Coordinates of C-alpha atoms and ligand atoms in Angstrom, one line a residue:
X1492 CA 0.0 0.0 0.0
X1493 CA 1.1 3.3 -1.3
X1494 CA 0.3 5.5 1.7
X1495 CA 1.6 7.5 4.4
X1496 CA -0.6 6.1 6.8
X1497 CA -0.4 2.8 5.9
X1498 CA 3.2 3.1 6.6
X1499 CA 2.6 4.8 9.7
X1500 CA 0.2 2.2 10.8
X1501 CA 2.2 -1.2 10.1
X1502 CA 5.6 -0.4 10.2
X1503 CA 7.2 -3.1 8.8
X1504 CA 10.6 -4.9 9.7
X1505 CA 13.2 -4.5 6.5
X1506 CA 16.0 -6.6 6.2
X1507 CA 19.6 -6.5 4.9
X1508 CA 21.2 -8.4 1.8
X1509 CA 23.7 -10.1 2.0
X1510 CA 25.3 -12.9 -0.5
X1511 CA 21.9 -12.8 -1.9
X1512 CA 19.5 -13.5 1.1
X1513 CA 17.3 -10.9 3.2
X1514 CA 19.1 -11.3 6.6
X1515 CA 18.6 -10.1 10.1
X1516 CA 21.9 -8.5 11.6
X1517 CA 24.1 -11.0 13.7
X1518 CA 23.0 -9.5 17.2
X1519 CA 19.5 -9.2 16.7
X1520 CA 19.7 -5.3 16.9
X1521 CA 16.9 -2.8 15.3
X1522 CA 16.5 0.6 14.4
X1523 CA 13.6 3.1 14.1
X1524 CA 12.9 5.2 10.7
X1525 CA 10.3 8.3 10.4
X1526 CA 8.9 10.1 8.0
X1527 CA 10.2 13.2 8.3
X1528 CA 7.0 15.4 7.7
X1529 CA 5.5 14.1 10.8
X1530 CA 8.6 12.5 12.7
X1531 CA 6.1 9.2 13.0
X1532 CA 7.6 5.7 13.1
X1533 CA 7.6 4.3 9.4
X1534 CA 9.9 0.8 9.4
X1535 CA 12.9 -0.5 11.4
X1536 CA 16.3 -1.5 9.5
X1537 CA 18.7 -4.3 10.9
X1538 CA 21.6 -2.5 13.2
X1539 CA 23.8 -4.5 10.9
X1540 CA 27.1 -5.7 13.3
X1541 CA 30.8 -5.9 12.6
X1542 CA 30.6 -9.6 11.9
X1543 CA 27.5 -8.6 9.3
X1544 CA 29.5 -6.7 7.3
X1545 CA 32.8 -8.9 7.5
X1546 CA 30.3 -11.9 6.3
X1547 CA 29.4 -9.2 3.5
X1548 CA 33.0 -8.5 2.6
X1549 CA 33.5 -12.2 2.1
X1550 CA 30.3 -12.6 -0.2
X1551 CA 31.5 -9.6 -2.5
X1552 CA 34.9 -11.5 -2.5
X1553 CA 33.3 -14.6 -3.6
X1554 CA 31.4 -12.9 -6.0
X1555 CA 34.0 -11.0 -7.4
X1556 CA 36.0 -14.3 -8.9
X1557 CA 33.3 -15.0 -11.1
X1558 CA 31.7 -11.2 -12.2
X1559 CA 35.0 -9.8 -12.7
X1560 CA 35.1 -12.4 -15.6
X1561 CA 31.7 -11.5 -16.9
X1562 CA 32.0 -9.9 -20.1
X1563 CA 31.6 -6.1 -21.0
X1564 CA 28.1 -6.7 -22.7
X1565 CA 27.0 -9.2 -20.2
X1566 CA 27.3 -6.5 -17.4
X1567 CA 25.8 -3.7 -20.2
X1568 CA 22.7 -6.5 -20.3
X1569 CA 22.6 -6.5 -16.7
X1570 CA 22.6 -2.8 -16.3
X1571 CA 19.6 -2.4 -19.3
X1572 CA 17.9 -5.4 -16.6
X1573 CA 18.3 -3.1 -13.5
X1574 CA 16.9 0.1 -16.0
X1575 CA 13.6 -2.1 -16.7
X1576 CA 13.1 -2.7 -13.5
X1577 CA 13.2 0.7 -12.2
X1578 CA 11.5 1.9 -14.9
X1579 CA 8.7 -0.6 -13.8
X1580 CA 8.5 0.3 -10.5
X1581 CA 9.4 4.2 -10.2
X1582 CA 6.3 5.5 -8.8
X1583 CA 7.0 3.1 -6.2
X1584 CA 10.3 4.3 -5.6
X1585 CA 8.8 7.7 -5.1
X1586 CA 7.0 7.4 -2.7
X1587 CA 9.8 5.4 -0.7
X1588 CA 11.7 8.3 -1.3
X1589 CA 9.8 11.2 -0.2
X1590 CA 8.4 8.8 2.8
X1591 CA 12.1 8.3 3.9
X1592 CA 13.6 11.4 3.1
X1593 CA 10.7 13.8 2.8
X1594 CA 11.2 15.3 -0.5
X1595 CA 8.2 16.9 -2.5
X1596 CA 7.0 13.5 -4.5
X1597 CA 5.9 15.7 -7.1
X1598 CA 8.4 18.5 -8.0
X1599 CA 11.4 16.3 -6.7
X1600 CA 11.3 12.9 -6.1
X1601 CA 9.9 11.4 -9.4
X1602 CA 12.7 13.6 -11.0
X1603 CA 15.4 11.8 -8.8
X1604 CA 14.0 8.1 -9.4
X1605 CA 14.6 9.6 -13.3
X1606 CA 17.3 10.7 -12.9
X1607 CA 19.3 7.5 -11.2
X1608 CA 17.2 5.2 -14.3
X1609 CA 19.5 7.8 -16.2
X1610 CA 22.8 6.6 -14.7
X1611 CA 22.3 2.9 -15.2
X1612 CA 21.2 3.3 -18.8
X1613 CA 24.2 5.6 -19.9
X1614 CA 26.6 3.0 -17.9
X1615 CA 25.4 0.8 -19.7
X1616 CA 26.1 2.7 -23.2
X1617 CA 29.3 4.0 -21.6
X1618 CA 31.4 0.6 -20.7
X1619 CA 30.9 -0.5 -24.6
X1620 CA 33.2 2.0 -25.4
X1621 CA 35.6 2.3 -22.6
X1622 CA 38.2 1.7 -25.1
X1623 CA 42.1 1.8 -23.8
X1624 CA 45.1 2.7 -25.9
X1625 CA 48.1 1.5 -27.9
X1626 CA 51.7 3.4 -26.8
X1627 CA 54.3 4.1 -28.8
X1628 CA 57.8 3.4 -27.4
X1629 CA 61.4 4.4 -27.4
X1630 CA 62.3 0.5 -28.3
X1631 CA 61.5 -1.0 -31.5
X1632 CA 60.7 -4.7 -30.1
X1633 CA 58.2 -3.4 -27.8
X1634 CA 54.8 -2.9 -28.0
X1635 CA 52.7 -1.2 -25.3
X1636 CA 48.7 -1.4 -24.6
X1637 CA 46.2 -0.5 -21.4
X1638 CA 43.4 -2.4 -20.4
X1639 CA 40.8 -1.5 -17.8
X1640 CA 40.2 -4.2 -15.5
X1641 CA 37.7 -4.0 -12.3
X1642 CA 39.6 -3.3 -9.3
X1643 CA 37.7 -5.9 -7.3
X1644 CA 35.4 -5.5 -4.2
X1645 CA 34.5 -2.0 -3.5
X1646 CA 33.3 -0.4 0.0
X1647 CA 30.2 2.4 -0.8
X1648 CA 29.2 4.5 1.8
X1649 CA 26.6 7.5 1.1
X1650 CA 24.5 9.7 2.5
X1651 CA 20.5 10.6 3.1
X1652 CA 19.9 13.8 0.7
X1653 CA 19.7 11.7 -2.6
X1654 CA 19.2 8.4 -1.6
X1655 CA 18.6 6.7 -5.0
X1656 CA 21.0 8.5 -7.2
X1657 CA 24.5 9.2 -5.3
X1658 CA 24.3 5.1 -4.0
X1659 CA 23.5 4.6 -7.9
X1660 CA 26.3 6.7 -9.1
X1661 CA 28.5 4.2 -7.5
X1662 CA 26.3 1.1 -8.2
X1663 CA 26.1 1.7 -12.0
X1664 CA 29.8 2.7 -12.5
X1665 CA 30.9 0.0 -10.1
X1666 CA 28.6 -2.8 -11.8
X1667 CA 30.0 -1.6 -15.3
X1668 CA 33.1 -2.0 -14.9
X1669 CA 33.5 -5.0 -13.2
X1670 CA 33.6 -4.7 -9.9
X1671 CA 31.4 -6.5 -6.7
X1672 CA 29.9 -3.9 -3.8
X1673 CA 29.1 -3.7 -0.1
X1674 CA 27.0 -1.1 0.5
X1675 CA 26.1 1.4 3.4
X1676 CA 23.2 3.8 3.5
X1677 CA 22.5 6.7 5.5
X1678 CA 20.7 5.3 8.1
X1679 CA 17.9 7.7 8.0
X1680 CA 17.5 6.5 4.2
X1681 CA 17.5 3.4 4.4
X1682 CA 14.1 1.8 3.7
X1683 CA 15.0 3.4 0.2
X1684 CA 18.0 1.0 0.1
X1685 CA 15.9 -1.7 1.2
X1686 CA 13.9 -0.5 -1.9
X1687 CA 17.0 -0.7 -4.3
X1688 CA 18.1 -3.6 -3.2
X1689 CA 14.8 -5.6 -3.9
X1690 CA 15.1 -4.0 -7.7
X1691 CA 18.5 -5.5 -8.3
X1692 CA 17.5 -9.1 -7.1
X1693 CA 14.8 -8.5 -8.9
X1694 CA 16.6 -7.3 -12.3
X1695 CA 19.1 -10.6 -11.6
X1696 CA 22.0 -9.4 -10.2
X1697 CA 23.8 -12.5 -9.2
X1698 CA 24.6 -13.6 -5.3
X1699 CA 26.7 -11.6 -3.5
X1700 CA 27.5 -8.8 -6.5
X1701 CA 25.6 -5.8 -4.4
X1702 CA 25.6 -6.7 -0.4
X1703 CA 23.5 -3.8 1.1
X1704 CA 24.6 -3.8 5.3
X1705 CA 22.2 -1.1 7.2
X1706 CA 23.5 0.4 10.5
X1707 CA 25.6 3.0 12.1
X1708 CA 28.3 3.8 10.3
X1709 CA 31.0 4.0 12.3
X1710 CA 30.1 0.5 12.6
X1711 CA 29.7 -1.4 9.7
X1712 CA 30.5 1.9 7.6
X1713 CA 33.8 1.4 9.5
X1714 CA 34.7 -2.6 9.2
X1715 CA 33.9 -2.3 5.0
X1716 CA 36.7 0.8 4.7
X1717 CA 39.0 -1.0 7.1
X1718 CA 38.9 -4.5 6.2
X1719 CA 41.2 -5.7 3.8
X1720 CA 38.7 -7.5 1.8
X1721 CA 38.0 -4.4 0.2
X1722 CA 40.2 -2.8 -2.6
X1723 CA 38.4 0.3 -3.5
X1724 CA 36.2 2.8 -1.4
X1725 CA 33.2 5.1 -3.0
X1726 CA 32.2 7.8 0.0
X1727 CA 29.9 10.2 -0.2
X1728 CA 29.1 12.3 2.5
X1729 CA 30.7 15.2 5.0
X1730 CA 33.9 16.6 5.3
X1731 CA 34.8 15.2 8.4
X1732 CA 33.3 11.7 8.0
X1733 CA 35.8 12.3 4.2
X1734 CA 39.1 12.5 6.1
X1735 CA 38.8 9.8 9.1
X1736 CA 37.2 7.4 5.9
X1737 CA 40.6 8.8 3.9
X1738 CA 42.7 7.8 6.9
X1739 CA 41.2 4.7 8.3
X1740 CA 41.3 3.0 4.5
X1741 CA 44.6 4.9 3.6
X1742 CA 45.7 2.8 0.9
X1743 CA 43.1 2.4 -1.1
X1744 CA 42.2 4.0 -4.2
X1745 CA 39.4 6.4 -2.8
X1746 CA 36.6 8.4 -4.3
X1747 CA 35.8 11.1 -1.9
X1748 CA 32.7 13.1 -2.6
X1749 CA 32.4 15.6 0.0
X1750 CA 30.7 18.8 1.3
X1751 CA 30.5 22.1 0.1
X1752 CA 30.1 26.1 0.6
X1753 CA 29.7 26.9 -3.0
X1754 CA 29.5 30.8 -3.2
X1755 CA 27.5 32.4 -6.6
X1756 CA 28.6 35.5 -7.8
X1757 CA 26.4 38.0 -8.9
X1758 CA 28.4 40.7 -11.1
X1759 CA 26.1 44.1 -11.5
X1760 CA 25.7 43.6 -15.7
X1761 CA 23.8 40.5 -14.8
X1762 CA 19.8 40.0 -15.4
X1763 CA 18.9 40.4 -12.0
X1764 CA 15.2 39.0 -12.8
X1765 CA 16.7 36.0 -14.0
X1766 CA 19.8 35.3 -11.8
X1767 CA 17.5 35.5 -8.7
X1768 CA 14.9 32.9 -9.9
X1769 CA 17.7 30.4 -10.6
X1770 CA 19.6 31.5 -7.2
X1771 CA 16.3 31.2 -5.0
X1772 CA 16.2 27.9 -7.3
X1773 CA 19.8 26.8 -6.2
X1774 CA 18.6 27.5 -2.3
X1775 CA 15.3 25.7 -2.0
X1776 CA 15.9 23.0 -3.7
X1777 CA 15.9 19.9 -1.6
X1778 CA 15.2 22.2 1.0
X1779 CA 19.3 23.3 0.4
X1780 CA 20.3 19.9 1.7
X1781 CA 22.4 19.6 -1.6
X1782 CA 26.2 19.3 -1.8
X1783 CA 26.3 21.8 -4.9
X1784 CA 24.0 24.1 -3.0
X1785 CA 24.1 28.1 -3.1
X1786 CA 25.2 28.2 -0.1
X1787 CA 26.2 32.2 -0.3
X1788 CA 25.5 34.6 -2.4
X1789 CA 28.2 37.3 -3.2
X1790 CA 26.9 40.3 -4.5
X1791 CA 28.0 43.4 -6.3
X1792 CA 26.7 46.8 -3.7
X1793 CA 25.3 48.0 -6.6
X1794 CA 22.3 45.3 -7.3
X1795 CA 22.9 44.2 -3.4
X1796 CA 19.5 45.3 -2.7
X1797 CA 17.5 44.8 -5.7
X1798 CA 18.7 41.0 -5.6
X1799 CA 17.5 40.5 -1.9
X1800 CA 14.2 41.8 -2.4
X1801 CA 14.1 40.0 -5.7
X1802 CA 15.5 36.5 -3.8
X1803 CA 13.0 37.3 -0.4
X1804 CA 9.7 37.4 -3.2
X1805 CA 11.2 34.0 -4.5
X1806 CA 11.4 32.8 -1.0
X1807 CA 8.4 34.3 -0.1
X1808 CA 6.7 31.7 -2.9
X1809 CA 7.8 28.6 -1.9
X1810 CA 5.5 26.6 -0.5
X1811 CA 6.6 24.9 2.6
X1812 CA 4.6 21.7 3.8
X1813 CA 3.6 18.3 3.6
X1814 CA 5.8 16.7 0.8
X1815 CA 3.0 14.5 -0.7
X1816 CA 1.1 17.4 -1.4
X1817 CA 1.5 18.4 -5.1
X1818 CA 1.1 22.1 -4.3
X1819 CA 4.2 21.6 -1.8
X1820 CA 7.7 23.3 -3.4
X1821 CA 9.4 22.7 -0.2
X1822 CA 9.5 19.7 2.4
X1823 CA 10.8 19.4 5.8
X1824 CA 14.8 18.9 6.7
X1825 CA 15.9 15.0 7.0
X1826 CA 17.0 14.9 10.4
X1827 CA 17.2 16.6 13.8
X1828 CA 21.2 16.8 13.3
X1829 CA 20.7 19.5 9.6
X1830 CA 17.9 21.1 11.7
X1831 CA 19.4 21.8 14.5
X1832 CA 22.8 23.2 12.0
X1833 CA 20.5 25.1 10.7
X1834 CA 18.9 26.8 13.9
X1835 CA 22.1 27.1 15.3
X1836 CA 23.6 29.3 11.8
X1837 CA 20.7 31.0 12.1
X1838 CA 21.8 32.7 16.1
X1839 CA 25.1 33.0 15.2
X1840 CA 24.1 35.0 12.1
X1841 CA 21.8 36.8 14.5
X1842 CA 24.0 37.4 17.5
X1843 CA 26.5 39.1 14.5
X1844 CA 24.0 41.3 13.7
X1845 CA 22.4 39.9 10.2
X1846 CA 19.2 40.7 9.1
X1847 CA 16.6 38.1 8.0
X1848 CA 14.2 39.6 5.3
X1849 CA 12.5 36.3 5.5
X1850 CA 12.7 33.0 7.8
X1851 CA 15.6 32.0 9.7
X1852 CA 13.6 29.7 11.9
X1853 CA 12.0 26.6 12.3
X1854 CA 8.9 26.7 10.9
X1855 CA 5.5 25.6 13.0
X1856 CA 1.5 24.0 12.5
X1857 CA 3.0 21.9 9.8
X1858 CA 2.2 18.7 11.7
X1859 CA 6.5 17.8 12.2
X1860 CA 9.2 19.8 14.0
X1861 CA 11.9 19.3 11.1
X1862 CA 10.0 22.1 9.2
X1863 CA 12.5 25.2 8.1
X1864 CA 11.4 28.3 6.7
X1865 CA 13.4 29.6 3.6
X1866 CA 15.4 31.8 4.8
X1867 CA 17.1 35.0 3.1
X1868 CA 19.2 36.9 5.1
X1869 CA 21.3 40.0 4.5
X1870 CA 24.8 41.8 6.1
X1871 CA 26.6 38.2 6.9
X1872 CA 29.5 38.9 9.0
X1873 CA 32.9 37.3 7.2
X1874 CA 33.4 35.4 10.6
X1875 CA 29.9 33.7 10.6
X1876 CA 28.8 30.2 10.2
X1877 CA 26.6 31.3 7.0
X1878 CA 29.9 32.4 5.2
X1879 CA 32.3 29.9 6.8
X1880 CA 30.7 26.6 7.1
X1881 CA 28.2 24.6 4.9
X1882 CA 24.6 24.9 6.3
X1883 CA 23.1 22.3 4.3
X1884 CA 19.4 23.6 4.6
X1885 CA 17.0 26.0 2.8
X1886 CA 19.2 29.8 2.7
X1887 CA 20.3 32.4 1.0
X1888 CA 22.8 34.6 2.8
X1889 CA 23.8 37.3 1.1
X1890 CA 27.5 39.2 1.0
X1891 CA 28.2 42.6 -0.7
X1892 CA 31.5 42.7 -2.6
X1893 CA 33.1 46.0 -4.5
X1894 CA 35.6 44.7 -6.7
X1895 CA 36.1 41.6 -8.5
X1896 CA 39.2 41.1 -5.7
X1897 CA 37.3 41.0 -3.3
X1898 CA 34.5 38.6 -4.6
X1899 CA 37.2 36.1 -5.4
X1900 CA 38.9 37.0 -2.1
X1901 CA 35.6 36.1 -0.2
X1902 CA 35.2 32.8 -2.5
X1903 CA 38.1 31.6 -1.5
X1904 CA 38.0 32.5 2.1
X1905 CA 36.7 29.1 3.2
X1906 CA 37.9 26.0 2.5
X1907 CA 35.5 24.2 0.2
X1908 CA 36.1 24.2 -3.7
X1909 CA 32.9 22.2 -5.0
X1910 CA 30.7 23.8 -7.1
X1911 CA 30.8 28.0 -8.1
X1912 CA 28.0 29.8 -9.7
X1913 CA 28.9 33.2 -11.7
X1914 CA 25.8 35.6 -12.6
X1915 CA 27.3 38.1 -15.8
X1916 CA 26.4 39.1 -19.0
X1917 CA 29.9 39.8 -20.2
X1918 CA 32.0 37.3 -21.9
X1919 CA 35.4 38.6 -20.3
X1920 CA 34.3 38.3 -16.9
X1921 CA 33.1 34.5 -17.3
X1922 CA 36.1 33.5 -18.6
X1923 CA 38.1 35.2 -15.6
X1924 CA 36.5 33.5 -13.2
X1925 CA 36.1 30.4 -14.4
X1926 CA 39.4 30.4 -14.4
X1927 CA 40.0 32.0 -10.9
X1928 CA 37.8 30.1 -9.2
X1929 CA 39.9 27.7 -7.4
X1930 CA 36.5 24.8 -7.4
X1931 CA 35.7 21.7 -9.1
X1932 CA 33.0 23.0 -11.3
X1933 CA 32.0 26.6 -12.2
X1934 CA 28.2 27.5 -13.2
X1935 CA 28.4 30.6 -15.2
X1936 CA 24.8 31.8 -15.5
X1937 CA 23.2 28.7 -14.2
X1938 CA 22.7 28.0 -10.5
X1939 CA 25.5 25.9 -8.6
X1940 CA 23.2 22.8 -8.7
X1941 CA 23.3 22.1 -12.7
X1942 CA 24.4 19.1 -13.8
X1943 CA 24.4 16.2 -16.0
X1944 CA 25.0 12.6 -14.5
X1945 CA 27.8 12.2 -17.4
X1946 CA 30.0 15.3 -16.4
X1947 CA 32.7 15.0 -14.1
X1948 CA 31.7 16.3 -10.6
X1949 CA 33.9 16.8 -7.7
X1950 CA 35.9 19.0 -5.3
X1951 CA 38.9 21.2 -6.7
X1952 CA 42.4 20.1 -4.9
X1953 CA 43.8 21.0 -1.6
X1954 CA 40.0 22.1 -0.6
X1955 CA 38.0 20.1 1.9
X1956 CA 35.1 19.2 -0.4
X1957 CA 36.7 16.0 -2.2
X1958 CA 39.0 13.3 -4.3
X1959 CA 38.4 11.9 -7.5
X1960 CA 35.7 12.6 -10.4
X1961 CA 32.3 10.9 -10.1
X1962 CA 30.2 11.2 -13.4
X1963 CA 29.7 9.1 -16.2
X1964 CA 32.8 7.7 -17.8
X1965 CA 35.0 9.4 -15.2
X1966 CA 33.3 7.1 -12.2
X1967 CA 34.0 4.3 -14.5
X1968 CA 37.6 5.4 -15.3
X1969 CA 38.0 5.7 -11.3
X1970 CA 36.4 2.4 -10.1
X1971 CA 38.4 0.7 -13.0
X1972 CA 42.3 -0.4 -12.7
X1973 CA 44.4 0.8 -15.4
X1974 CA 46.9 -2.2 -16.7
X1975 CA 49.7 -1.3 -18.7
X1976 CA 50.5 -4.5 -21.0
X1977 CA 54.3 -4.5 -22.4
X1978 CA 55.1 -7.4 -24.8
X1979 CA 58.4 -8.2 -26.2
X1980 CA 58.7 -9.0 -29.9
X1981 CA 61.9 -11.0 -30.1
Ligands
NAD743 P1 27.9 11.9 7.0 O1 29.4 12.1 6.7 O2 27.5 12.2 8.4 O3 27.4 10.5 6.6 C1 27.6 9.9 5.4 C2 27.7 8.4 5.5 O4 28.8 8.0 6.2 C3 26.5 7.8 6.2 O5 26.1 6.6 5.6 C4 27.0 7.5 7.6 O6 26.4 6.5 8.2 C5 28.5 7.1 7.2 N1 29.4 7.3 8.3 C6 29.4 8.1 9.4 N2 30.5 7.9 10.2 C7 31.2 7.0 9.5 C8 32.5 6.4 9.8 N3 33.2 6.7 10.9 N4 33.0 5.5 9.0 C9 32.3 5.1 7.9 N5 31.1 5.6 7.5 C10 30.6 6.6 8.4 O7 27.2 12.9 5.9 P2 25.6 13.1 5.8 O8 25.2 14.0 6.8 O9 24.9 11.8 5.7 O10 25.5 13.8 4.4 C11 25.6 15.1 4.1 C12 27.0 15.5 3.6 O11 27.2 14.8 2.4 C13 27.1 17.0 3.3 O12 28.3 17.5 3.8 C14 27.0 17.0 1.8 O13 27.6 18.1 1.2 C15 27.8 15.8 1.5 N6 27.4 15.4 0.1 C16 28.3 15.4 -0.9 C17 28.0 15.1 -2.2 C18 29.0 15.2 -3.3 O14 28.8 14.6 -4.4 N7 30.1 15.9 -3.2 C19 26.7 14.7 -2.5 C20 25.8 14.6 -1.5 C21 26.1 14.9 -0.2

């Protein structure tokens, strides 16, 4: 059944998979889910134990002699299995996802169940014609080749905000090229892994290829980044969990997707009109609980106030409330941890003497206490939270700037590098500074949350928001092992 209330009336017991069975964890151990809109019991997940994931580490290394063997268009037909069944059961997968991580179903989650079909179906185009090269050499009698081979058993670890497509950005490279997974969720997600998981066995994947483990994950998050039956780690998720995961699996060859403060730039030639709808766009979205975010805006003093106003009538639109409500724009935050970040950005930006044209505080009479109103707030001190840290929820905090010196001065005054958004009408200053900005991916005219599942996406080096390219043939490239071939013709 389909329904909130059904859900909130028989919450069911999910399991996890492992070596292709629905199992309970080793200990016996439970956790609670809620829907976020009204904070009401939904489901428990298995609090999946050390010795569950070890046992799942061992069925992804079983699996692995066999699928690593599979050929390229055997894992391709695989891949178009997984698309039909998703494609089959999307509206199903929904609803999972806006009952687990209270999204809007109908302005956001049917576009992220179409979005992660997108991934498998371009994987599978993509490993077809991953071709490798042929190296000319010094010596005559040589000849030189590369080959892509799957690096073996990888450990993938991701967060709550997309629940179906980062996992999926892993799944579909990772499958592709050859490689077996153990997987954990977000706990707060995972009924939607539960969900996943159901469409792969359901699509054929074989025993033990995908192994989904549900729990905390400085448990079993933990043993699959530390054991050595692992060769590979996908992580998606915060800056801090990033580094301990880069230090307790040092080693391995890592893909670190991490957080972000991406500041847009609003130059006074742009269309003001234009570059606030997509800003106020780049905010609200996912209630701002989006690592590519607009997380601060940086604007010239001369259309400072016109783009405030224009951002607090954008904000003033959105329509906050129950997310399976189709006239609903904006649902609540996942979990009491991002609220309470975002209550506690909110006083600091007070106590420094900001001014909120709109929000700024939690939000009440919706019918759950996770509810956060969209927020626009004006004269950010350099030193706050706002400008400093990543708030992860539904705000646009706006910074004047004089020069274009000082707007890449205050860009770079954190210590993120993900994803920059320019607003300019003139060709010059695009080019400068998408060349200045020192960030994985610059925006120029679009808000910092555009992107294509086939682009390379990721955090610019020496900053805090990442390692490694995820994205189309560039996750494939970095789940794959490279093999240089040398044969001798004498
Ligand atoms: P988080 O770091 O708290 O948790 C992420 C995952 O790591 C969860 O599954 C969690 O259970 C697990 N985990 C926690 N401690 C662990 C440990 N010690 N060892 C192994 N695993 C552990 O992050 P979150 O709050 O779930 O997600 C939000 C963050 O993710 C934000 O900072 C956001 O910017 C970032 N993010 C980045 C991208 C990207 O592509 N760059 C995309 C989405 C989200």
């Amino acid at each position: 059944m389909l329904t909130l209330a059904y859900h909130e009336q028989n919450p069911q017991i999910y399991k996890m998979h492992i070596d292709g069975r629905w199992v309970d964890s080793a200990d016996g151990g439970i956790f609670e889910s809620y829907h976020p809109g009204t904070g009401k019991t939904i489901g428990y997940l298995q609090a999946g134990t050390r010795d569950d994931a070890r046992e799942a580490v061992r069925a992804a290394r079983r699996a692995s002699e066999s699928f690593r063997e599979t050929s390229v268009w055997e894992r391709s037909a695989l891949l178009r299995r997984i698309v039909g069944v998703l494609e089959k059961r999307k509206e199903e997968l929904a609803f999972y996802l806006t009952l687990d991580q209270g999204k809007p179903y109908h302005t956001e989650a049917v576009f992220e169940i179409a979005g992660m079909i997108k991934m498998y179906e371009e994987a599978s185009e993509l490993i077809k014609w991953q071709e490798s090269s042929v190296i000319p050499v010094e010596d005559k009698n040589k000849r030189v080749f590369t080959i892509h081979q799957p690096r073996g058993v990888y450990a993938v670890i991701t967060p709550w905000n997309f629940p179906f497509t980062i996992p999926s950005e892993y799944m579909s490279a990772g499958l592709a090229a050859g490689n077996t997974i153990v997987w954990v969720p977000a706990p707060t997600t995972s009924i939607c892994a539960v969900k996943l998981m159901e469409c792969f066995e359901e699509a054929g994947v074989p025993q033990g290829v995908v192994n989904l483990v549900t729990g905390r994950g400085d448990v079993v998050g933990d043993e699959i980044v530390v054991n050595p039956g692992t060769d590979g780690i996908g992580f998606t998720g915060s800056s801090a969990t990033g580094k301990l995961i880069a230090a307790r699996g040092a080693g391995k060859p890592l893909l670190l997707e991490l957080g972000g403060n991406g500041p847009t730039i609003v130059l006074k030639d742009a269309d003001i009109p234009s570059a606030a709808a997509s800003i106020a766009s780049g905010c609200f979205f996912n209630a701002g609980q989006v690592c590519s975010s607009t997380e601060r805006i940086l604007a010239d003093v001369d259309i400072y106030d016109k783009l405030l106003s224009t951002l607090a009538d954008h904000a003033a639109r959105v329509r906050l409330g129950d997310p399976f409500d189709p006239a609903t724009t904006m649902g609540p935050l996942n979990n009491v941890q991002v609220f309470d970040k975002n209550v506690a950005h909110a006083e600091d930006a007070r106590r420094r003497g900001a001014r909120f044209l709109t929000g700024g505080k939690p939000a009440e009479g919706l019918g759950g206490s996770l509810f956060f109103e969209p927020t626009v707030v004006a004269d950010i001190d350099r030193d706050s939270l706002y400008n400093q840290e990543e708030t992860f929820g539904p705000v646009a905090p706006v910074i004047p700037f004089r020069t274009r010196e000082e707007a890449l001065e205050l860009a770079h005054a954190d210590g993120w590098g993900l994803v920059n958004s320019v607003f300019t009408n003139s060709m010059k200053e695009s080019l400068f500074f998408a060349e200045k900005l020192r960030a994985g991916i610059v925006n120029i005219n679009e808000n910092s949350n555009y992107w294509e599942p086939h682009l390379p996406f990721g955090g610019a080096s020496g900053k805090a928001s990442g390692l490694g390219r995820i994205g189309g043939k560039y996750s494939i490239m970095e789940m794959s092992d490279l093999k240089t071939v040398c044969i001798d013709l004498r």
